[in-house]
């Protein structure tokens, strides 16, 4: 087939095939690199920040617990007012953390955990804390103490446990994304090596075939010219 083609056409075919192989190699590499980049983006901009927000949430809860303790201990009305104001500020921080977590949650399970955590916060936790503050304001320290070490402690524990469950889930997702990135890296490396070897073999083989198809007629023509020169007509 190649013998019927012109030399320029043969060279064009050879270079064309080489270019196609290089393009294929580039497309495969770029596609998988983009997949790896997507995994890294998910880890850096979604899952890792979610663990940070969740840990800040726990810090706010712990500070709220100290505020509640101070509210019970002090008898100074001005200090009580400051502590109550601080609880309001911490509630705003918790709202901001909730909004940040909602924006970063991209899975059904993550949103479910966030919903369960919010239900505990606005349900048992806020209810028992409000009862505690009311008991302190009424001077009923016995009841306040009972709530503090009973319903409020349990609600706070459930609250924090749910946040820790959310953190564990995000860490699991980060691990899975990292493992997927490693798998993609190994696949791309192996595929690139295989395609490079195949491309090299094909290009060398094509170069050999094309060269032979070009030089063979030239050799025959040269041999014919030599015969004519020696008088063999």
Short mmCIF file of C-alpha atoms in Angstrom, two decimals:
data_model
loop_
_atom_site.label_atom_id
_atom_site.label_comp_id
_atom_site.label_asym_id
_atom_site.label_seq_id
_atom_site.Cartn_x
_atom_site.Cartn_y
_atom_site.Cartn_z
CA UNK A 1 0.00 0.00 0.00
CA UNK A 2 2.78 2.42 0.93
CA UNK A 3 4.60 1.64 -2.30
CA UNK A 4 1.81 3.36 -4.26
CA UNK A 5 2.11 6.61 -2.27
CA UNK A 6 4.34 9.56 -2.99
CA UNK A 7 7.31 10.22 -0.69
CA UNK A 8 5.70 13.37 0.74
CA UNK A 9 2.50 11.48 1.49
CA UNK A 10 4.39 8.70 3.21
CA UNK A 11 6.22 11.17 5.45
CA UNK A 12 2.97 12.99 6.19
CA UNK A 13 1.32 9.70 7.22
CA UNK A 14 4.24 8.84 9.51
CA UNK A 15 4.32 12.25 11.20
CA UNK A 16 0.50 12.31 11.38
CA UNK A 17 0.39 9.02 13.25
CA UNK A 18 3.10 10.23 15.65
CA UNK A 19 1.16 13.45 16.33
CA UNK A 20 -2.07 11.50 16.97
CA UNK A 21 -0.29 9.29 19.50
CA UNK A 22 1.18 12.31 21.26
CA UNK A 23 -2.26 13.96 21.38
CA UNK A 24 -3.78 10.79 22.81
CA UNK A 25 -1.09 10.65 25.47
CA UNK A 26 -1.65 14.33 26.30
CA UNK A 27 -5.45 13.95 26.52
CA UNK A 28 -5.21 10.94 28.84
CA UNK A 29 -2.67 12.71 31.06
CA UNK A 30 -4.60 16.00 31.23
CA UNK A 31 -7.91 14.23 31.93
CA UNK A 32 -6.50 12.30 34.87
CA UNK A 33 -4.52 15.27 36.17
CA UNK A 34 -7.79 17.26 36.22
CA UNK A 35 -9.37 14.42 38.21
CA UNK A 36 -6.52 14.58 40.73
CA UNK A 37 -6.89 18.36 40.91
CA UNK A 38 -10.61 17.96 41.60
CA UNK A 39 -9.84 15.62 44.51
CA UNK A 40 -7.32 18.06 45.97
CA UNK A 41 -9.76 20.95 45.57
CA UNK A 42 -12.41 18.97 47.45
CA UNK A 43 -10.00 18.23 50.30
CA UNK A 44 -8.56 21.75 50.56
CA UNK A 45 -11.72 23.80 50.03
CA UNK A 46 -14.44 21.57 51.46
CA UNK A 47 -13.52 18.68 53.75
CA UNK A 48 -10.56 20.11 55.64
CA UNK A 49 -12.30 23.47 56.29
CA UNK A 50 -15.33 21.54 57.58
CA UNK A 51 -13.17 19.89 60.24
CA UNK A 52 -11.83 23.33 61.22
CA UNK A 53 -15.34 24.79 61.51
CA UNK A 54 -16.48 21.78 63.56
CA UNK A 55 -13.55 22.10 65.96
CA UNK A 56 -14.28 25.82 66.37
CA UNK A 57 -17.84 24.79 67.15
CA UNK A 58 -16.59 22.59 70.00
CA UNK A 59 -14.42 25.46 71.29
CA UNK A 60 -17.49 27.70 71.36
CA UNK A 61 -19.47 25.05 73.27
CA UNK A 62 -16.69 24.69 75.83
CA UNK A 63 -16.56 28.46 76.28
CA UNK A 64 -20.33 28.53 76.71
CA UNK A 65 -19.97 25.91 79.45
CA UNK A 66 -17.49 28.17 81.28
CA UNK A 67 -19.88 31.11 80.90
CA UNK A 68 -22.74 29.04 82.35
CA UNK A 69 -20.54 28.05 85.30
CA UNK A 70 -19.55 31.69 85.92
CA UNK A 71 -23.20 32.73 85.72
CA UNK A 72 -24.03 30.35 88.53
CA UNK A 73 -21.05 31.24 90.69
CA UNK A 74 -21.25 35.03 90.61
CA UNK A 75 -23.73 37.13 92.55
CA UNK A 76 -22.77 40.36 90.78
CA UNK A 77 -25.65 41.47 88.50
CA UNK A 78 -23.26 43.26 86.12
CA UNK A 79 -21.15 40.13 85.74
CA UNK A 80 -24.30 38.07 85.12
CA UNK A 81 -25.33 40.54 82.41
CA UNK A 82 -21.90 40.28 80.76
CA UNK A 83 -22.01 36.49 80.84
CA UNK A 84 -25.49 36.45 79.32
CA UNK A 85 -24.31 38.80 76.58
CA UNK A 86 -21.40 36.48 75.95
CA UNK A 87 -23.82 33.56 75.49
CA UNK A 88 -25.62 35.63 72.85
CA UNK A 89 -22.33 36.30 71.07
CA UNK A 90 -21.42 32.61 71.18
CA UNK A 91 -24.83 31.73 69.74
CA UNK A 92 -24.08 34.05 66.80
CA UNK A 93 -20.70 32.35 66.34
CA UNK A 94 -22.43 28.96 66.35
CA UNK A 95 -24.90 30.23 63.72
CA UNK A 96 -22.01 31.40 61.54
CA UNK A 97 -20.25 28.04 61.93
CA UNK A 98 -23.50 26.26 60.99
CA UNK A 99 -23.82 28.36 57.83
CA UNK A 100 -20.19 27.61 56.92
CA UNK A 101 -20.74 23.89 57.46
CA UNK A 102 -23.92 23.96 55.37
CA UNK A 103 -22.06 25.64 52.53
CA UNK A 104 -19.27 23.07 52.67
CA UNK A 105 -21.34 19.91 53.06
CA UNK A 106 -21.72 18.16 49.70
CA UNK A 107 -22.90 14.72 50.80
CA UNK A 108 -26.24 13.46 52.07
CA UNK A 109 -24.71 11.89 55.16
CA UNK A 110 -22.82 15.08 56.00
CA UNK A 111 -26.00 17.15 55.74
CA UNK A 112 -27.85 14.58 57.84
CA UNK A 113 -25.23 14.78 60.61
CA UNK A 114 -25.36 18.57 60.48
CA UNK A 115 -29.16 18.50 60.72
CA UNK A 116 -29.02 16.15 63.72
CA UNK A 117 -26.45 18.36 65.42
CA UNK A 118 -28.56 21.46 64.84
CA UNK A 119 -31.63 19.70 66.25
CA UNK A 120 -29.74 18.84 69.46
CA UNK A 121 -28.42 22.39 69.74
CA UNK A 122 -31.76 24.12 69.27
CA UNK A 123 -33.66 21.41 71.13
CA UNK A 124 -32.38 19.75 74.29
CA UNK A 125 -29.25 21.90 74.63
CA UNK A 126 -30.87 25.35 74.43
CA UNK A 127 -33.94 24.17 76.38
CA UNK A 128 -31.96 22.76 79.31
CA UNK A 129 -29.62 25.78 79.33
CA UNK A 130 -32.57 28.18 79.39
CA UNK A 131 -34.09 26.25 82.31
CA UNK A 132 -30.74 26.43 84.10
CA UNK A 133 -30.43 30.21 83.64
CA UNK A 134 -34.00 30.72 84.81
CA UNK A 135 -33.36 28.63 87.95
CA UNK A 136 -30.24 30.70 88.71
CA UNK A 137 -32.13 33.98 88.17
CA UNK A 138 -34.84 32.78 90.58
CA UNK A 139 -32.18 31.93 93.16
CA UNK A 140 -32.96 28.22 93.03
CA UNK A 141 -29.39 26.97 92.99
CA UNK A 142 -30.40 23.44 93.97
CA UNK A 143 -32.55 23.10 90.87
CA UNK A 144 -29.89 24.87 88.76
CA UNK A 145 -27.26 22.43 89.99
CA UNK A 146 -29.52 19.49 89.20
CA UNK A 147 -30.07 20.76 85.66
CA UNK A 148 -26.38 21.58 85.21
CA UNK A 149 -25.24 18.08 86.13
CA UNK A 150 -28.26 16.37 84.63
CA UNK A 151 -30.12 17.47 81.49
CA UNK A 152 -27.66 20.20 80.46
CA UNK A 153 -24.62 17.97 80.81
CA UNK A 154 -26.30 15.20 78.78
CA UNK A 155 -27.45 17.63 76.08
CA UNK A 156 -23.99 19.18 75.84
CA UNK A 157 -22.40 15.72 75.64
CA UNK A 158 -24.80 14.68 72.86
CA UNK A 159 -24.11 17.98 71.10
CA UNK A 160 -20.33 17.53 71.17
CA UNK A 161 -20.53 13.82 70.29
CA UNK A 162 -22.55 14.65 67.18
CA UNK A 163 -19.96 17.25 66.13
CA UNK A 164 -17.16 14.73 66.71
CA UNK A 165 -19.11 12.25 64.57
CA UNK A 166 -19.22 14.90 61.86
CA UNK A 167 -15.46 15.48 62.17
CA UNK A 168 -14.77 11.74 61.94
CA UNK A 169 -16.89 11.56 58.81
CA UNK A 170 -15.05 14.47 57.17
CA UNK A 171 -11.70 12.88 58.05
CA UNK A 172 -12.90 9.63 56.49
CA UNK A 173 -13.86 11.50 53.31
CA UNK A 174 -10.41 13.16 53.23
CA UNK A 175 -8.73 9.79 53.59
CA UNK A 176 -10.86 8.32 50.80
CA UNK A 177 -10.13 11.29 48.53
CA UNK A 178 -6.42 10.94 49.25
CA UNK A 179 -6.53 7.21 48.48
CA UNK A 180 -8.42 7.94 45.26
CA UNK A 181 -5.79 10.52 44.32
CA UNK A 182 -3.03 7.98 44.92
CA UNK A 183 -4.86 5.43 42.77
CA UNK A 184 -5.30 7.96 39.96
CA UNK A 185 -1.62 8.90 40.20
CA UNK A 186 -0.56 5.26 39.93
CA UNK A 187 -2.97 4.69 37.04
CA UNK A 188 -1.76 7.77 35.15
CA UNK A 189 1.88 6.82 35.68
CA UNK A 190 1.32 3.25 34.46
CA UNK A 191 -0.84 4.31 31.52
CA UNK A 192 1.64 7.01 30.49
CA UNK A 193 4.50 4.52 30.51
CA UNK A 194 2.48 1.99 28.50
CA UNK A 195 1.30 4.55 25.93
CA UNK A 196 4.80 6.00 25.65
CA UNK A 197 6.29 2.56 24.98
CA UNK A 198 3.55 1.73 22.44
CA UNK A 199 4.00 5.10 20.76
CA UNK A 200 7.75 4.61 20.60
CA UNK A 201 7.38 1.11 19.15
CA UNK A 202 4.83 2.28 16.59
CA UNK A 203 6.87 5.33 15.55
CA UNK A 204 10.05 3.26 15.17
CA UNK A 205 8.17 0.58 13.21
CA UNK A 206 6.44 3.18 11.04
CA UNK A 207 9.73 4.96 10.43
CA UNK A 208 11.34 1.67 9.41
CA UNK A 209 8.48 0.71 7.06
CA UNK A 210 8.29 4.17 5.50
CA UNK A 211 12.05 4.37 5.13
CA UNK A 212 12.13 0.96 3.47
CA UNK A 213 9.29 1.92 1.16
CA UNK A 214 11.22 5.05 0.16
CA UNK A 215 14.70 3.58 -0.13
CA UNK A 216 13.72 0.34 -1.87
CA UNK A 217 12.58 2.01 -5.11
CA UNK A 218 15.61 4.31 -4.96
CA UNK A 219 17.93 1.31 -4.63
CA UNK A 220 16.22 -0.45 -7.53
CA UNK A 221 16.47 2.71 -9.62
CA UNK A 222 20.15 3.05 -8.76
CA UNK A 223 20.79 -0.58 -9.67
CA UNK A 224 19.00 -0.07 -12.98
CA UNK A 225 21.08 3.02 -13.69
CA UNK A 226 24.27 1.06 -13.00
CA UNK A 227 23.18 -1.66 -15.39
CA UNK A 228 22.50 0.87 -18.10
CA UNK A 229 25.86 2.47 -17.45
CA UNK A 230 27.60 -0.87 -17.92
CA UNK A 231 25.75 -1.48 -21.17
CA UNK A 232 23.06 -3.84 -19.88
CA UNK A 233 20.02 -2.68 -21.75
#
